[in-house]
Coordinates of C-alpha atoms in Angstrom, one line a residue:
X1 CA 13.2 19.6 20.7
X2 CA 12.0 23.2 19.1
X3 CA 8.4 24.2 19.4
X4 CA 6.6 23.2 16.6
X5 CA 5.5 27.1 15.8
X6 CA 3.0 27.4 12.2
X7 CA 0.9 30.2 11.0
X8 CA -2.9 28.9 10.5
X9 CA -4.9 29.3 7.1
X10 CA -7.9 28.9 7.3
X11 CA -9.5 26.7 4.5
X12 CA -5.5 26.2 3.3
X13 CA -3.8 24.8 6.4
X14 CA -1.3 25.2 8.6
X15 CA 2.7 25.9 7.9
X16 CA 3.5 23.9 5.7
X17 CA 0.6 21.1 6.5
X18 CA -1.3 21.8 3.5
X19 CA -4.8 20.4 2.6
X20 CA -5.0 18.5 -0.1
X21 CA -1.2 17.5 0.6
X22 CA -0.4 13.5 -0.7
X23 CA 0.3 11.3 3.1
X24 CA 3.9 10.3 1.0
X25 CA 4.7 14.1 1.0
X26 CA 3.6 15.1 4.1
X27 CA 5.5 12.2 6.1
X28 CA 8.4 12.2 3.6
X29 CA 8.8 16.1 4.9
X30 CA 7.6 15.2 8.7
X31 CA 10.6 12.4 8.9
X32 CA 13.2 14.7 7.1
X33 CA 12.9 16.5 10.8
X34 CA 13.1 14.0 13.0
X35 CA 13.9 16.2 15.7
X36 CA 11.2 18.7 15.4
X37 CA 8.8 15.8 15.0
X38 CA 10.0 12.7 16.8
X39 CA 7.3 11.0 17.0
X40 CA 4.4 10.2 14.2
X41 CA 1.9 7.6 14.8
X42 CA 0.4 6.4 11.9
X43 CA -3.4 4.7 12.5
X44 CA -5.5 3.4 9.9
X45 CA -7.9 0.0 9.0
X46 CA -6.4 -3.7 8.8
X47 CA -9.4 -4.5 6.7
X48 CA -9.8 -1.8 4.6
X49 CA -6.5 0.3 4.4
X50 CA -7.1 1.9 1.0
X51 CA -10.5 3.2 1.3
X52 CA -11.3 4.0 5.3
X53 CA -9.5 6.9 6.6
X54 CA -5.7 7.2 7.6
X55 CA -4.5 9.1 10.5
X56 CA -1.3 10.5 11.3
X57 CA -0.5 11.9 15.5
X58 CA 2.3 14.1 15.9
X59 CA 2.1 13.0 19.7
X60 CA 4.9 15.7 20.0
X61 CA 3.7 18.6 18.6
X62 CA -0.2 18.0 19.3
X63 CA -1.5 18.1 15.8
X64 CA -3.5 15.4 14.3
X65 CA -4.1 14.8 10.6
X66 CA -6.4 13.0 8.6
X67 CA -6.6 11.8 4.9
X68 CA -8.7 9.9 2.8
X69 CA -8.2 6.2 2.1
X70 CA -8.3 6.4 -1.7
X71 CA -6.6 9.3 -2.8
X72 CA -4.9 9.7 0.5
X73 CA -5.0 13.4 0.8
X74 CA -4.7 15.6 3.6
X75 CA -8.1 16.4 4.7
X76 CA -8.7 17.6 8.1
X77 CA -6.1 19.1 10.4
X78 CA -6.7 19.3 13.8
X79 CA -4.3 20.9 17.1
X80 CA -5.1 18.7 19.9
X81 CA -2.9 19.8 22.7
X82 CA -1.4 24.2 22.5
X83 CA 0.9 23.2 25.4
X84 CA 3.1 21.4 22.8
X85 CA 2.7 24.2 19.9
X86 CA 2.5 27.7 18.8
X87 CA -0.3 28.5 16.6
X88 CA -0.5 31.9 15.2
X89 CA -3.1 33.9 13.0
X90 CA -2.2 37.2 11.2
X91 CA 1.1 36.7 13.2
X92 CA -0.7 37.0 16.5
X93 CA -1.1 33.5 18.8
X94 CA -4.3 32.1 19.5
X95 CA -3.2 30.7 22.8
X96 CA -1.2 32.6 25.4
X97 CA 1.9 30.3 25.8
X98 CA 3.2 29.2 29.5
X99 CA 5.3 31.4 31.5
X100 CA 8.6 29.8 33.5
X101 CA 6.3 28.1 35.9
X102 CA 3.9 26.6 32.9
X103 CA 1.0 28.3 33.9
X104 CA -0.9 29.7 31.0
X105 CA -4.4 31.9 30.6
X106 CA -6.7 32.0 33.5
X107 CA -7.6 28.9 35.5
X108 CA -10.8 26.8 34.6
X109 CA -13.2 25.4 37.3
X110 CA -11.1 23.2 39.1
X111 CA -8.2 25.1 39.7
X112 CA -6.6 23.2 35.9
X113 CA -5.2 25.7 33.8
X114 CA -6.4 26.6 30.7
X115 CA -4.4 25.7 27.8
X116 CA -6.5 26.6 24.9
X117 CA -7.6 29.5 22.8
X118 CA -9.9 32.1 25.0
X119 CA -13.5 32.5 23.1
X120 CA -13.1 36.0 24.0
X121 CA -9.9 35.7 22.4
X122 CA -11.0 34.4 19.2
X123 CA -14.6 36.2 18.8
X124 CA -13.4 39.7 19.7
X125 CA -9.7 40.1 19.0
X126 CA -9.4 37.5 16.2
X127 CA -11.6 36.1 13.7
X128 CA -14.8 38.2 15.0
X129 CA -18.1 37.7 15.6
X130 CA -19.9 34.6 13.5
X131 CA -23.4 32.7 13.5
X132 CA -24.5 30.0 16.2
X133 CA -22.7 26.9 16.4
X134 CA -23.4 23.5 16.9
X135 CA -23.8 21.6 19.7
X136 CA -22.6 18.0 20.0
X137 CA -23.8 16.4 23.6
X138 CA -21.5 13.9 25.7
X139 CA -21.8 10.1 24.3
X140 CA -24.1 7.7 26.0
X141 CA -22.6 6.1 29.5
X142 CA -20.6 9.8 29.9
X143 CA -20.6 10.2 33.3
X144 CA -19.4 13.7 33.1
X145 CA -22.2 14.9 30.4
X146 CA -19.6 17.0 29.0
X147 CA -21.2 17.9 25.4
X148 CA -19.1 19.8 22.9
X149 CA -19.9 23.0 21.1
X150 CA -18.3 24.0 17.6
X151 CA -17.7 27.5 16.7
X152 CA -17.5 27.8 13.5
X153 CA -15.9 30.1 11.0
X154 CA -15.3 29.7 6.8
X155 CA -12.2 27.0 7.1
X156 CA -11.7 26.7 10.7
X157 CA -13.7 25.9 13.7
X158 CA -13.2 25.8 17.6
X159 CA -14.3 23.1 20.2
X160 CA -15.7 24.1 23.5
X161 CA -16.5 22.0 26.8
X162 CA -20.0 22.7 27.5
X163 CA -22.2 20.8 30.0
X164 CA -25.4 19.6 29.1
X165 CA -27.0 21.5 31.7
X166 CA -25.5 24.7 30.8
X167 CA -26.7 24.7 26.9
X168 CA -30.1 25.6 25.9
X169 CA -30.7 26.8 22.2
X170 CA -32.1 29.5 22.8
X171 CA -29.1 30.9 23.8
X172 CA -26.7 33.4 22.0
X173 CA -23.0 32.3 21.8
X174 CA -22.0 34.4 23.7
X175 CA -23.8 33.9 26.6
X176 CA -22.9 30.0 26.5
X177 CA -19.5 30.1 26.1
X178 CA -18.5 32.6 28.4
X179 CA -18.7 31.0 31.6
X180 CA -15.8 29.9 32.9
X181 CA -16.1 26.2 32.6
X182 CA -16.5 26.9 29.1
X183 CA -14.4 29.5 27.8
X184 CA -11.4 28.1 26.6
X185 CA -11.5 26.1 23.5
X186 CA -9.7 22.6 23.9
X187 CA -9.2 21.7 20.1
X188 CA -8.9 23.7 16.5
X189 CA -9.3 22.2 13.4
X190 CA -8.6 23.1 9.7
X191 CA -10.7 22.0 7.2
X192 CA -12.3 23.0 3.4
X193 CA -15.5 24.6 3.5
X194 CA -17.6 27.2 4.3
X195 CA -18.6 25.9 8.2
X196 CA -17.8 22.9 9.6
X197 CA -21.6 21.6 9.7
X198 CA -21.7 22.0 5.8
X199 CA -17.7 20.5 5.1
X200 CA -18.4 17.1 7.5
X201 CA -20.6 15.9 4.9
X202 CA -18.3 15.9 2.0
X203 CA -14.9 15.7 4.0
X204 CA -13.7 12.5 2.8
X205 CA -14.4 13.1 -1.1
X206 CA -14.6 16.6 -1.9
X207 CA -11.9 17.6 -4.6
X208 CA -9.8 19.8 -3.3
X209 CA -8.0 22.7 -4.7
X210 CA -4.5 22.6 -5.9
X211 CA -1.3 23.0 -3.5
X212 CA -0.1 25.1 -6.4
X213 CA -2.8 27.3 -5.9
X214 CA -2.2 28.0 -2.4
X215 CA -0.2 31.7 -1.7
X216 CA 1.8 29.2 0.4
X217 CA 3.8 28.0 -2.8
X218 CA 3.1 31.5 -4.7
X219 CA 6.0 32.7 -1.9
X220 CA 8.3 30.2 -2.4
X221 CA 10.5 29.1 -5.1
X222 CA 9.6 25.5 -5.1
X223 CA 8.8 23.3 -7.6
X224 CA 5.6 21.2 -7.4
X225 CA 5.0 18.7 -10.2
X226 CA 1.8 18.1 -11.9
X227 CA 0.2 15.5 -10.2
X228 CA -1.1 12.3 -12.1
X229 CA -4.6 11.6 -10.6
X230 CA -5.4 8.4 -12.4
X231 CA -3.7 6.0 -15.0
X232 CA -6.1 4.2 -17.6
X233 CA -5.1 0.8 -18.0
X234 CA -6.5 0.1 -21.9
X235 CA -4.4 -3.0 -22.9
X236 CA -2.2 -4.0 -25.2
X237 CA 0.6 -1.9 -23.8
X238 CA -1.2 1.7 -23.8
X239 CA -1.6 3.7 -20.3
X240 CA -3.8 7.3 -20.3
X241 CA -2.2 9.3 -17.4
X242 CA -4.7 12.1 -16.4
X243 CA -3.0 14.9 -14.7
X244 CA -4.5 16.7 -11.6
X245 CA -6.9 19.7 -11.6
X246 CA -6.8 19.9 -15.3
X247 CA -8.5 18.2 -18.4
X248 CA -5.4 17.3 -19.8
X249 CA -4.3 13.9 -20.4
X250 CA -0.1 12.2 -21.4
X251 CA -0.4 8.8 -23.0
X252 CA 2.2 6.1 -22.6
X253 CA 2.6 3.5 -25.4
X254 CA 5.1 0.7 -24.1
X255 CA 7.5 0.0 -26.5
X256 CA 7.4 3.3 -28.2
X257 CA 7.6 5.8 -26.1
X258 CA 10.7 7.3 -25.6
X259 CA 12.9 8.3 -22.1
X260 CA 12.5 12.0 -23.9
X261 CA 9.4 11.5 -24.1
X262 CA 8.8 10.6 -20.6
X263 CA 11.0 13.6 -19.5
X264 CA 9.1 16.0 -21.5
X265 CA 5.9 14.6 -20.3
X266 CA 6.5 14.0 -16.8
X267 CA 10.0 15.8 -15.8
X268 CA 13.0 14.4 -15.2
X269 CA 12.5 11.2 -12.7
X270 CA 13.4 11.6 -9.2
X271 CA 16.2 9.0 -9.4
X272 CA 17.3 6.4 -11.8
X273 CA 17.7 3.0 -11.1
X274 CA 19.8 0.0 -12.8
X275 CA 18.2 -3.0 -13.1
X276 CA 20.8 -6.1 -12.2
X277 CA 18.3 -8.8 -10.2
X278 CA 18.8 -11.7 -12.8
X279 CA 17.8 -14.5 -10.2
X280 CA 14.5 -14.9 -11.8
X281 CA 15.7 -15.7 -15.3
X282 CA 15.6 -19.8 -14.3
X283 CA 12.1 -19.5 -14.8
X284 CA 12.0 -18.2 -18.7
X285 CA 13.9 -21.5 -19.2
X286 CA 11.1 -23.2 -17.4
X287 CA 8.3 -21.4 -19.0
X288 CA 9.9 -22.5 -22.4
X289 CA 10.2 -26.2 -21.3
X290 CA 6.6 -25.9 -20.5
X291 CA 5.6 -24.6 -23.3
X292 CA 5.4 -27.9 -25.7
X293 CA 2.2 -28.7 -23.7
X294 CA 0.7 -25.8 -23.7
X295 CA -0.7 -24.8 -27.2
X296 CA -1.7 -21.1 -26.7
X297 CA 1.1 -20.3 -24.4
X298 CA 3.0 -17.7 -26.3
X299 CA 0.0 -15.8 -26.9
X300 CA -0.9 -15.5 -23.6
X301 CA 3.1 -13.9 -21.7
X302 CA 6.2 -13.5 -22.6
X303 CA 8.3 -15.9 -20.2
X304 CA 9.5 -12.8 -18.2
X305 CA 7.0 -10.5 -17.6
X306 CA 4.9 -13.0 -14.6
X307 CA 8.7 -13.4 -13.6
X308 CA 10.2 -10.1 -13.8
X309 CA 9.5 -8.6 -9.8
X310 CA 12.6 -6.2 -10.0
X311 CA 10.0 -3.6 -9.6
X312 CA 12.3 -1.3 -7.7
X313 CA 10.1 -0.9 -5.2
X314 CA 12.8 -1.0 -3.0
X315 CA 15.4 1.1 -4.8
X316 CA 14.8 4.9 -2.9
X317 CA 18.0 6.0 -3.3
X318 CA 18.6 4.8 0.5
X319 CA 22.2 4.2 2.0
X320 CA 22.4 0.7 0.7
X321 CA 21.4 1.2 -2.7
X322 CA 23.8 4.9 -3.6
X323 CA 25.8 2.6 -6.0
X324 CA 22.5 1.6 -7.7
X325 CA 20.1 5.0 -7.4
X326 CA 21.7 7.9 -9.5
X327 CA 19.4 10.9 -8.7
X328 CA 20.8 13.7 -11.3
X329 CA 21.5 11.7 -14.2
X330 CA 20.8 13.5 -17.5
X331 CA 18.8 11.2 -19.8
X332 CA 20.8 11.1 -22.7
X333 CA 23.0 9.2 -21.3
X334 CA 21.6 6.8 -20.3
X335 CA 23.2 3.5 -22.1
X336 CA 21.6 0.0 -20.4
X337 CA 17.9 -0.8 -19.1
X338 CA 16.9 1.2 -16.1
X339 CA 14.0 2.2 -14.6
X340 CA 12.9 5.7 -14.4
X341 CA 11.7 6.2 -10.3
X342 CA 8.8 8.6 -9.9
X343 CA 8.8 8.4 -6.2
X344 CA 6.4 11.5 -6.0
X345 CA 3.9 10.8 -8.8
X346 CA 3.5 7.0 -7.7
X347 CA 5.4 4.5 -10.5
X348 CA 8.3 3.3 -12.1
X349 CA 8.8 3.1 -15.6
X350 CA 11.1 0.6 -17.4
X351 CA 13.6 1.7 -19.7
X352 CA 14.9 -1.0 -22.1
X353 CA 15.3 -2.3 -25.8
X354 CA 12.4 -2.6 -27.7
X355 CA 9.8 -5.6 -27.2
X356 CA 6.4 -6.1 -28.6
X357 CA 3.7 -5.1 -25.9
X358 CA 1.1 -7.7 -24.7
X359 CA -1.7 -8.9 -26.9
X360 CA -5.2 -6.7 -27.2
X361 CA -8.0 -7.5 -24.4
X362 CA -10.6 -10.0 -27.0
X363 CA -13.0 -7.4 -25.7
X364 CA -11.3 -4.4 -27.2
X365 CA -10.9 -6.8 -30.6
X366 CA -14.1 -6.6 -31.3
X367 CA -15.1 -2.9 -30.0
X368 CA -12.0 -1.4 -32.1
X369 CA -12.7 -4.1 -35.1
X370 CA -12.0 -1.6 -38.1
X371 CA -11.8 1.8 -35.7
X372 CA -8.4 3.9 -35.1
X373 CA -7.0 2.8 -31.3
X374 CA -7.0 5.6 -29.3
X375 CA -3.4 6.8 -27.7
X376 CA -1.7 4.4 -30.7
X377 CA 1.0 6.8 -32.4
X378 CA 0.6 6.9 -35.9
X379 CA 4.6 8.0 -36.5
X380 CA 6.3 4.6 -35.1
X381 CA 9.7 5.4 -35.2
X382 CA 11.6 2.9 -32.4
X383 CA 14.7 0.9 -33.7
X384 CA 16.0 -2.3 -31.8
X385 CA 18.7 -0.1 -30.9
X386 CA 16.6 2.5 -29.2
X387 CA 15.5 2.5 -25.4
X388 CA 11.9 2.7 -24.8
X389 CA 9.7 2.4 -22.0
X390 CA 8.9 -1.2 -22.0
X391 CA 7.0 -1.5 -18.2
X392 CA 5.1 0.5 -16.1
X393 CA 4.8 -0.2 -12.0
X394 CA 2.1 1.3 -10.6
X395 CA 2.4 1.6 -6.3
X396 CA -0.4 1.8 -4.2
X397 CA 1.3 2.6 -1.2
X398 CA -1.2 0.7 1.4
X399 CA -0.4 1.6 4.9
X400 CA 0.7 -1.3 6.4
X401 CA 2.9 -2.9 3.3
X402 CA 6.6 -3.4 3.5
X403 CA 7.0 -0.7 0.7
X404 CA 4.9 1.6 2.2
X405 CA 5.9 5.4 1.6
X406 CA 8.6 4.6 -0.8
X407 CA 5.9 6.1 -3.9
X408 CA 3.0 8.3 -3.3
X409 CA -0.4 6.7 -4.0
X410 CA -1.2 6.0 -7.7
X411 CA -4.6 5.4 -8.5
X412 CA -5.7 3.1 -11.4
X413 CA -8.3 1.8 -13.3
X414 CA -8.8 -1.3 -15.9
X415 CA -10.4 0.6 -18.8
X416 CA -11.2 -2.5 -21.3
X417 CA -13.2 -4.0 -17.8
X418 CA -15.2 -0.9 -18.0
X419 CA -19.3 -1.5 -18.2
X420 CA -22.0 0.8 -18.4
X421 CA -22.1 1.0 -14.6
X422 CA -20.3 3.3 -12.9
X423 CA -19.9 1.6 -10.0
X424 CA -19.1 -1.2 -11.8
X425 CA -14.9 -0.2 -12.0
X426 CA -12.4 -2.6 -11.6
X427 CA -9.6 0.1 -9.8
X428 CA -6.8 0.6 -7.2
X429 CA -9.7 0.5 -4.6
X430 CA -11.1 -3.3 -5.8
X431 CA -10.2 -6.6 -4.2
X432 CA -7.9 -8.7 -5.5
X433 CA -10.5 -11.8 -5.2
X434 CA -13.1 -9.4 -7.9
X435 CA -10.4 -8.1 -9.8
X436 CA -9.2 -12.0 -10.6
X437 CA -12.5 -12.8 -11.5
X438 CA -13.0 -10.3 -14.1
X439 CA -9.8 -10.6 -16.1
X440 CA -10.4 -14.5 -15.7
X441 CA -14.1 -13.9 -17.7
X442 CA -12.3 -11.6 -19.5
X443 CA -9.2 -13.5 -20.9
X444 CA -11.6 -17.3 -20.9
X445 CA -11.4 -17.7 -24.7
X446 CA -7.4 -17.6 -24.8
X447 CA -7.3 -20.5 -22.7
X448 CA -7.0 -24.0 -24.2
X449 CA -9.5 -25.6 -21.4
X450 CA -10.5 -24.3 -18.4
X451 CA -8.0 -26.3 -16.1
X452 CA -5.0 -24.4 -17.9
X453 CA -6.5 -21.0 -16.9
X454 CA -6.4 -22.4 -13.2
X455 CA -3.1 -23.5 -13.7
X456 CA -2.0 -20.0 -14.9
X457 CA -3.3 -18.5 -11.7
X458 CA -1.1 -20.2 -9.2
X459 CA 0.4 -17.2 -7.3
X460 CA 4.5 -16.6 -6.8
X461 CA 5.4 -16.2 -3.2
X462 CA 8.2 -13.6 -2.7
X463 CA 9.0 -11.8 0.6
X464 CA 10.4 -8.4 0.0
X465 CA 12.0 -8.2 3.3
X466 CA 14.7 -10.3 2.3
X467 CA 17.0 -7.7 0.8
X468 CA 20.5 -7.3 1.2
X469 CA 20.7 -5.2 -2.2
X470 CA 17.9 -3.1 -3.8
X471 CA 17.5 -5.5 -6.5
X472 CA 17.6 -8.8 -4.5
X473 CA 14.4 -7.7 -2.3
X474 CA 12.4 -10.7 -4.3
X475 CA 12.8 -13.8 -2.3
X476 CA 10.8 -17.0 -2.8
X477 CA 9.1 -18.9 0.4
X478 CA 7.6 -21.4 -1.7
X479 CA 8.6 -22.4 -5.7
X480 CA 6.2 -21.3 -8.9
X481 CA 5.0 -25.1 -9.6
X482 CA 4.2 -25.7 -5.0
X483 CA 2.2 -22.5 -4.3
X484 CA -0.7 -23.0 -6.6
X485 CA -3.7 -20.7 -5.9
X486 CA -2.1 -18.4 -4.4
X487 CA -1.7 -20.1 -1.1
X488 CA 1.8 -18.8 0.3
X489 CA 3.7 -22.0 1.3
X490 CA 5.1 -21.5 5.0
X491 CA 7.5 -18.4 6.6
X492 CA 10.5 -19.4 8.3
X493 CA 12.1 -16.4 8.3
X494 CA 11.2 -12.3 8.0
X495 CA 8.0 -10.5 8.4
X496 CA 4.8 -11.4 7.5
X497 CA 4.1 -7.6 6.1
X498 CA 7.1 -8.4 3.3
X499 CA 5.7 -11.3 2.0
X500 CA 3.5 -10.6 -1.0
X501 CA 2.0 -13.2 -3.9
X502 CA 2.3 -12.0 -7.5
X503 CA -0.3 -13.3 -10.0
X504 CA 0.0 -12.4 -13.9
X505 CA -2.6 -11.8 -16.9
X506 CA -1.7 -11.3 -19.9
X507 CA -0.3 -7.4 -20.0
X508 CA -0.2 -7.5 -15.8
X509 CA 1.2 -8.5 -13.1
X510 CA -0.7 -7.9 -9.3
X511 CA 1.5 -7.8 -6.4
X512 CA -0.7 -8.9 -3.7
X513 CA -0.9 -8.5 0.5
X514 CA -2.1 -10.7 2.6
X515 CA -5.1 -9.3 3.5
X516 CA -6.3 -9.3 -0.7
X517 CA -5.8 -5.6 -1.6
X518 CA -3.1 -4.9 -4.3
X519 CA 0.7 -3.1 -3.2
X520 CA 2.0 -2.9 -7.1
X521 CA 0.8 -3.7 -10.6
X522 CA 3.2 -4.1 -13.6
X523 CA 1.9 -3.1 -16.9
X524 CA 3.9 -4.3 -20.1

């Protein structure tokens, strides 16, 4: 294995470890090397995987990075270990690396040999001389009352041992950190902001700069896609994309929009899938069988939208699926329904004939009674003939799901739930359990008594770990009319991590994980 060698930025990052930087791009480049970086552990919450923090080790190269639950974004970066590294700044190192007989630096108390950056190093040679630090003392029940002192500079700071006894703050930084117990800095981290103190407090939220904006990209020839931040769910088939770091917003109408339009809106997709999984069409037939006793059912789904789970969330272009994933296809022509794979902006799109989106929200009925509906294209011009996006699939790559990494984070909100609140949004972030409620008071008149809208809530068991093609990764553990409620009905075989439970709304479908927090929703 190569030493993991990177130049340091402060308030940018370091190599190619940029801040800001989505967790699907960072490990989809970190695994592309597996034998730079053989080994990546990945730590984050059972309960809360999308909104605590998610940590990625590169035990290997002694760097640790941290991102944000929600956005998922690269937020801190931290060298833990500069035995396993070379670290650089304005091409010189900030660590003298070992000799043939792996001693490096001077020796510590103790006779252990310092691996770290030198504070003399770094103050004089460096970065130069900044203001006091902070000092951080040992945790309670420490029995070595080992505190820690951060040097701090704009977009980088430096950790340094430093025994309680030894600190007093009325002491200037340099006299505390250069004795030699405490001269040699044991970690470095890389961060936003103008000192650490100041960037701890806003760390996890803060909006970042663009990666496009970082020299790092200005020198290379790369292209890096407008991010989509957020998608507005409004009903009835519309979806408001807002792009990243700008004001600017594309708008989806399914059923209308075109794969041109898509293409000239979002770039061409990174692969191109055809859809083929037909085992789910038995339950249209039952759907329509069912549909004698139930009055109001054709206004509330279309027999194959609750049904249709060939999300391709399994189709990335892998070994197995080459025959199905065509990656440089020019849209034109394209001939037969597809979807359109957007592995780095977060969601698949349907590409199919023609059909007539889902029915408004009743709440938007009454708010748009009379008014123009905003995103609705005035200039209809679709033929029967004509592909059109018809679906939208929306990932929410949760750490810990079986699809986890195949699409980048997209974030989401229900727009027609919207109150005057702002804390009151239904989004990517909300528990299934709350966001059921809602779009059950939401979507109450449609139903013809209140034990038919419990019946239409009984969740589909599938386990997506059953896949011996790309399109074949829904399986059923239990049958539509035996798993009511959304109680899975028993495993006998596969993971529990692949085995999901869709429930549908009229215009959605949730794709949901055992422990209540959403993988996928489908739009239509």
């Amino acid at each position: 294995m190569s030493l993991f060698t990177a130049a340091l930025h402060p308030n940018v990052g370091l190599g190619f470890l940029v801040l800001g930087a989505s967790l699907h791009d960072i490990l989809t480049r970190l695994k592309a090397e597996p034998q730079r970086f053989p080994k990546l552990d990945l730590t984050f919450s059972q309960e809360d995987p999308v909104v605590d923090p998610i940590v990625l080790t590169l035990t290997a190269n002694g760097v640790r990075l941290r991102f944000d639950g929600p956005e998922q974004r690269l937020r801190l970066i931290e060298v833990i270990d500069f035995t396993k590294n070379r670290i650089t700044y304005q091409e010189k190192d900030i660590a003298k690396l070992a000799n043939s007989q792996g001693v490096v630096g001077s020796p510590r108390l103790g006779g252990d040999a310092a691996t770290g950056p030198a504070f003399k190093n770094i103050y004089h040679r460096l970065f130069g001389p900044t203001y006091a630090g902070e000092y951080i003392p040992a945790e309670a029940g420490n029995a070595s009352s080992v505190g820690t002192y951060i040097l701090s500079y704009p977009g980088v700071a430096f950790s340094f041992p430093l025994p309680k006894s030894a600190y007093s703050p009325n002491k200037d930084v340099v006299s505390l950190l250069s004795s030699p117990a405490s001269q040699t800095a044991t970690s470095v981290a890389v961060f936003s902001g103008k000192s650490w103190a100041d960037a701890r407090e806003t760390l996890w939220d803060e909006i970042l700069p663009s990666v496009k904006s970082a020299f790092l990209f200005n020198k290379s020839k790369e292209v890096v896609p407008d991010e989509i931040s957020l998608v507005k769910v409004h009903g009835s088939g519309r979806l408001q994309l807002f792009k990243k770091w700008t004001s600017s917003s594309v708008w989806i109408n399914l059923g209308e929009t075109t794969p041109q339009d898509l293409v000239a809106e979002l770039g061409p997709p990174d692969a191109i899938y055809r859809k083929n999984d037909q085992r789910m069409y038995i339950h249209k037939t039952r759907t329509a069988s069912h549909s004698r006793s139930r009055s109001n059912g054709g206004d509330y789904r279309r027999p194959d939208d609750l049904t249709d789970t060939d999300q391709s969330s399994a189709h990335t272009g892998s070994d197995d699926s080459e025959d199905e994933a065509i990656e440089d296809e020019f849209v034109g022509s394209v001939t037969g329904e597809c979807f359109y794979n957007y592995f780095y902006l977060g969601f698949d799109i349907l590409v199919s004939p023609p059909q007539p989106p889902s029915r408004m929200p009743p709440s938007q009925v009454a708010a748009l009674s009379g008014k123009e509906i905003p995103g609705s294209n005035p200039y209809k011009t679709s033929t029967a003939d004509r592909l059109v996006a018809t679906k939208m699939v929306l990932h929410a790559n949760v750490p810990g799901s079986y699809p986890f990494n195949r699409h980048r984070r997209c974030r989401w909100e229900i727009e027609y739930l919207a109150t005057d609140s702002s804390d009151d949004i239904i989004n990517s972030e909300t528990p299934f359990d709350e966001i059921e409620e809602r779009l059950r008071d939401e979507w109450r008149s449609t139903y013809p008594s209140a034990e038919d809208a419990d019946k239409r809530q009984r969740g589909m068991v599938l386990n997506r770990g059953w896949g011996d093609s790309p399109g074949s990764s829904c399986e059923f553990l239990g049958g539509w009319e035996e798993s009511s409620g959304g109680v899975a009905a028993k495993k006998f075989d596969g993971s529990e991590d692949s085995r999901t439970t869709l429930y549908g709304f009229p215009g959605l479908v949730f794709e949901v994980l055992k422990n209540g927090f959403v993988s996928a929703v489908t739009v239509y």
